[in-house]
Amino acid sequence: MLKVDVITLFPEMIEGAVSHGVLGQAVKSDLLSVKAHTPREFTEDKHRTVDDRPFGGGDGMIMLAEPLKKTIEKVQHNTSKVVYLSPQGRTLNAAIAKEFSKEEHLIFICGRYGGIDQRIINEYVDEELSIGDYVLSGGELGALVIIDALARFIPGVLGHGESAEKDSFSDGLLEQPNFTRPREFLGQDVPEVLVGGNHKVIGEWKDKVSALVTLKKRPDLFREYIKVETEKYNSLKKKKTAAP
Ligand SMILES: Nc1nonc1C(=O)N[C@H]1C[C@@H]1c1ccc(S(N)(=O)=O)cc1
């Protein structure tokens, strides 16, 4: 079972978010463990100080190294992967979420204010990860986005037969439009093929429309998809011609 420890000044943000929906069910079924830990627990001054002004001046406060060090060392063991949520990291995508879902133990450090003391990054952080090119008020939302995205790749988390492998992006394409009852709404009908019951034709329709949606909305993804599929085709062809 993948164990996730989140280091944050707001544990209740994490605990609340992972007690609902698919994540809540995954935790309840022991498919995933998510615990939150606050560095404030490791402060010794009466104001329980966790941040201070940056050397060299500048806006914002920086999270102090000592409380972070104690919190990391409380949860860390030899198979831990320590990830710092920061705009300076590589940007999350489905492939990274899938990669993370295979880890044994993830420790997410959520910065607040202007970030954390660099010496913590130098000493403990295996990689920085970003959820996008913008600065948030804290890394907690980043940690939750990653936890939600990786959980879908843990077997058993999604419903029976469902899989994140079929999610948008996982196969390189966006998903086709979805419909449910009623058959007609706002003068718009559900595509006839989807109510025809022929699963082969429905599957072909979904594949075709998924490619068209991707071409229209994300031509960059579509080009990558064509490149990957062409490489797969060529290597298959090479194997066939090489086989005796
Ligand atoms: N984007 C993001 N994806 O995940 N976390 C993100 C984020 O903005 N976290 C901010 C609170 C913390 C932070 C961390 C690092 C820096 S710094 N000094 O490196 O610029 C600035 C702000």
PDB file of N, CA and C and ligand atoms in Angstrom, residues 62 84-89 110-116 118 121 128-143 146, ligand 1:
ATOM      1  N   ILE A  62      10.117  33.005   4.905  1.00  0.00           N
ATOM      2  CA  ILE A  62      10.614  31.683   4.495  1.00  0.00           C
ATOM      3  C   ILE A  62      10.402  30.707   5.654  1.00  0.00           C
ATOM      4  N   TYR A  84       9.090  18.209  -3.014  1.00  0.00           N
ATOM      5  CA  TYR A  84       8.759  19.565  -2.566  1.00  0.00           C
ATOM      6  C   TYR A  84       7.863  20.217  -3.599  1.00  0.00           C
ATOM      7  N   LEU A  85       6.692  20.686  -3.207  1.00  0.00           N
ATOM      8  CA  LEU A  85       5.771  21.335  -4.137  1.00  0.00           C
ATOM      9  C   LEU A  85       6.245  22.763  -4.385  1.00  0.00           C
ATOM     10  N   SER A  86       6.607  23.057  -5.605  1.00  0.00           N
ATOM     11  CA  SER A  86       7.181  24.369  -5.895  1.00  0.00           C
ATOM     12  C   SER A  86       7.015  24.697  -7.370  1.00  0.00           C
ATOM     13  N   PRO A  87       6.841  25.993  -7.683  1.00  0.00           N
ATOM     14  CA  PRO A  87       6.712  26.379  -9.093  1.00  0.00           C
ATOM     15  C   PRO A  87       7.986  26.085  -9.891  1.00  0.00           C
ATOM     16  N   GLN A  88       9.071  25.758  -9.167  1.00  0.00           N
ATOM     17  CA  GLN A  88      10.354  25.522  -9.855  1.00  0.00           C
ATOM     18  C   GLN A  88      10.532  24.057 -10.258  1.00  0.00           C
ATOM     19  N   GLY A  89       9.518  23.228  -9.925  1.00  0.00           N
ATOM     20  CA  GLY A  89       9.672  21.808 -10.249  1.00  0.00           C
ATOM     21  C   GLY A  89       9.160  21.469 -11.629  1.00  0.00           C
ATOM     22  N   CYS A 110       4.907  20.848   1.817  1.00  0.00           N
ATOM     23  CA  CYS A 110       4.100  21.973   1.321  1.00  0.00           C
ATOM     24  C   CYS A 110       4.669  23.274   1.896  1.00  0.00           C
ATOM     25  N   GLY A 111       5.252  24.075   0.997  1.00  0.00           N
ATOM     26  CA  GLY A 111       5.762  25.381   1.433  1.00  0.00           C
ATOM     27  C   GLY A 111       4.597  26.333   1.641  1.00  0.00           C
ATOM     28  N   ARG A 112       4.832  27.318   2.489  1.00  0.00           N
ATOM     29  CA  ARG A 112       3.890  28.442   2.618  1.00  0.00           C
ATOM     30  C   ARG A 112       4.709  29.706   2.459  1.00  0.00           C
ATOM     31  N   TYR A 113       4.060  30.843   2.379  1.00  0.00           N
ATOM     32  CA  TYR A 113       4.786  32.106   2.265  1.00  0.00           C
ATOM     33  C   TYR A 113       5.622  32.059   0.978  1.00  0.00           C
ATOM     34  N   GLY A 114       6.967  32.399   1.094  1.00  0.00           N
ATOM     35  CA  GLY A 114       7.798  32.427  -0.109  1.00  0.00           C
ATOM     36  C   GLY A 114       8.518  31.122  -0.355  1.00  0.00           C
ATOM     37  N   GLY A 115       8.185  30.071   0.409  1.00  0.00           N
ATOM     38  CA  GLY A 115       8.881  28.795   0.218  1.00  0.00           C
ATOM     39  C   GLY A 115       9.640  28.381   1.467  1.00  0.00           C
ATOM     40  N   ILE A 116      10.613  27.492   1.285  1.00  0.00           N
ATOM     41  CA  ILE A 116      11.335  26.932   2.438  1.00  0.00           C
ATOM     42  C   ILE A 116      12.835  27.218   2.320  1.00  0.00           C
ATOM     43  N   GLN A 118      16.554  26.838   1.622  1.00  0.00           N
ATOM     44  CA  GLN A 118      17.196  26.048   0.564  1.00  0.00           C
ATOM     45  C   GLN A 118      17.956  24.842   1.094  1.00  0.00           C
ATOM     46  N   ILE A 121      15.975  21.737   1.009  1.00  0.00           N
ATOM     47  CA  ILE A 121      15.894  21.201  -0.363  1.00  0.00           C
ATOM     48  C   ILE A 121      17.180  20.442  -0.702  1.00  0.00           C
ATOM     49  N   GLU A 128      11.561  18.448  -6.960  1.00  0.00           N
ATOM     50  CA  GLU A 128      10.546  19.487  -6.842  1.00  0.00           C
ATOM     51  C   GLU A 128       9.487  19.212  -7.899  1.00  0.00           C
ATOM     52  N   LEU A 129       8.231  19.434  -7.554  1.00  0.00           N
ATOM     53  CA  LEU A 129       7.147  19.194  -8.498  1.00  0.00           C
ATOM     54  C   LEU A 129       6.184  20.380  -8.468  1.00  0.00           C
ATOM     55  N   SER A 130       5.745  20.780  -9.661  1.00  0.00           N
ATOM     56  CA  SER A 130       4.816  21.904  -9.760  1.00  0.00           C
ATOM     57  C   SER A 130       3.501  21.431 -10.366  1.00  0.00           C
ATOM     58  N   ILE A 131       2.393  22.079  -9.973  1.00  0.00           N
ATOM     59  CA  ILE A 131       1.123  21.738 -10.652  1.00  0.00           C
ATOM     60  C   ILE A 131       0.803  22.782 -11.710  1.00  0.00           C
ATOM     61  N   GLY A 132       1.711  23.747 -11.908  1.00  0.00           N
ATOM     62  CA  GLY A 132       1.463  24.719 -12.971  1.00  0.00           C
ATOM     63  C   GLY A 132       2.306  25.964 -12.784  1.00  0.00           C
ATOM     64  N   ASP A 133       2.388  26.760 -13.842  1.00  0.00           N
ATOM     65  CA  ASP A 133       3.280  27.941 -13.816  1.00  0.00           C
ATOM     66  C   ASP A 133       2.566  29.132 -13.196  1.00  0.00           C
ATOM     67  N   TYR A 134       2.365  29.038 -11.879  1.00  0.00           N
ATOM     68  CA  TYR A 134       1.788  30.154 -11.127  1.00  0.00           C
ATOM     69  C   TYR A 134       2.205  29.933  -9.671  1.00  0.00           C
ATOM     70  N   VAL A 135       2.144  30.959  -8.849  1.00  0.00           N
ATOM     71  CA  VAL A 135       2.530  30.805  -7.435  1.00  0.00           C
ATOM     72  C   VAL A 135       1.273  30.730  -6.584  1.00  0.00           C
ATOM     73  N   LEU A 136       1.178  29.662  -5.810  1.00  0.00           N
ATOM     74  CA  LEU A 136       0.033  29.480  -4.907  1.00  0.00           C
ATOM     75  C   LEU A 136       0.382  30.013  -3.521  1.00  0.00           C
ATOM     76  N   SER A 137      -0.607  30.132  -2.647  1.00  0.00           N
ATOM     77  CA  SER A 137      -0.306  30.610  -1.292  1.00  0.00           C
ATOM     78  C   SER A 137       0.287  29.474  -0.447  1.00  0.00           C
ATOM     79  N   GLY A 138       0.157  28.247  -0.979  1.00  0.00           N
ATOM     80  CA  GLY A 138       0.731  27.112  -0.243  1.00  0.00           C
ATOM     81  C   GLY A 138       0.794  25.903  -1.150  1.00  0.00           C
ATOM     82  N   GLY A 139       1.637  24.958  -0.812  1.00  0.00           N
ATOM     83  CA  GLY A 139       1.787  23.753  -1.623  1.00  0.00           C
ATOM     84  C   GLY A 139       0.708  22.714  -1.386  1.00  0.00           C
ATOM     85  N   GLU A 140      -0.193  22.963  -0.414  1.00  0.00           N
ATOM     86  CA  GLU A 140      -1.198  21.939  -0.042  1.00  0.00           C
ATOM     87  C   GLU A 140      -2.081  21.560  -1.224  1.00  0.00           C
ATOM     88  N   LEU A 141      -2.547  22.553  -1.969  1.00  0.00           N
ATOM     89  CA  LEU A 141      -3.424  22.238  -3.117  1.00  0.00           C
ATOM     90  C   LEU A 141      -2.646  21.424  -4.150  1.00  0.00           C
ATOM     91  N   GLY A 142      -1.348  21.722  -4.282  1.00  0.00           N
ATOM     92  CA  GLY A 142      -0.508  20.937  -5.193  1.00  0.00           C
ATOM     93  C   GLY A 142      -0.412  19.490  -4.740  1.00  0.00           C
ATOM     94  N   ALA A 143      -0.194  19.307  -3.442  1.00  0.00           N
ATOM     95  CA  ALA A 143      -0.087  17.938  -2.904  1.00  0.00           C
ATOM     96  C   ALA A 143      -1.390  17.185  -3.139  1.00  0.00           C
ATOM     97  N   ILE A 146      -1.851  16.098  -6.796  1.00  0.00           N
ATOM     98  CA  ILE A 146      -0.996  14.947  -7.110  1.00  0.00           C
ATOM     99  C   ILE A 146      -1.563  13.676  -6.473  1.00  0.00           C
TER     100      ILE A 146
HETATM  101  N1  LIG B   1       2.917  26.175  -8.493  1.00  0.00           N
HETATM  102  C1  LIG B   1       3.039  25.255  -7.489  1.00  0.00           C
HETATM  103  N2  LIG B   1       2.982  23.933  -7.696  1.00  0.00           N
HETATM  104  O1  LIG B   1       3.151  23.346  -6.498  1.00  0.00           O
HETATM  105  N3  LIG B   1       3.321  24.234  -5.540  1.00  0.00           N
HETATM  106  C2  LIG B   1       3.252  25.440  -6.114  1.00  0.00           C
HETATM  107  C3  LIG B   1       3.377  26.726  -5.389  1.00  0.00           C
HETATM  108  O2  LIG B   1       3.200  27.781  -5.966  1.00  0.00           O
HETATM  109  N4  LIG B   1       3.699  26.631  -4.051  1.00  0.00           N
HETATM  110  C4  LIG B   1       3.821  27.805  -3.266  1.00  0.00           C
HETATM  111  C5  LIG B   1       3.652  28.062  -1.915  1.00  0.00           C
HETATM  112  C6  LIG B   1       4.932  27.754  -2.300  1.00  0.00           C
HETATM  113  C7  LIG B   1       6.126  28.262  -2.911  1.00  0.00           C
HETATM  114  C8  LIG B   1       7.165  27.378  -3.095  1.00  0.00           C
HETATM  115  C9  LIG B   1       8.331  27.797  -3.727  1.00  0.00           C
HETATM  116  C10 LIG B   1       8.415  29.096  -4.162  1.00  0.00           C
HETATM  117  S1  LIG B   1       9.879  29.582  -4.934  1.00  0.00           S
HETATM  118  N5  LIG B   1      10.713  30.364  -3.859  1.00  0.00           N
HETATM  119  O3  LIG B   1      10.577  28.388  -5.300  1.00  0.00           O
HETATM  120  O4  LIG B   1       9.502  30.430  -6.013  1.00  0.00           O
HETATM  121  C11 LIG B   1       7.381  30.003  -3.999  1.00  0.00           C
HETATM  122  C12 LIG B   1       6.200  29.588  -3.359  1.00  0.00           C
END
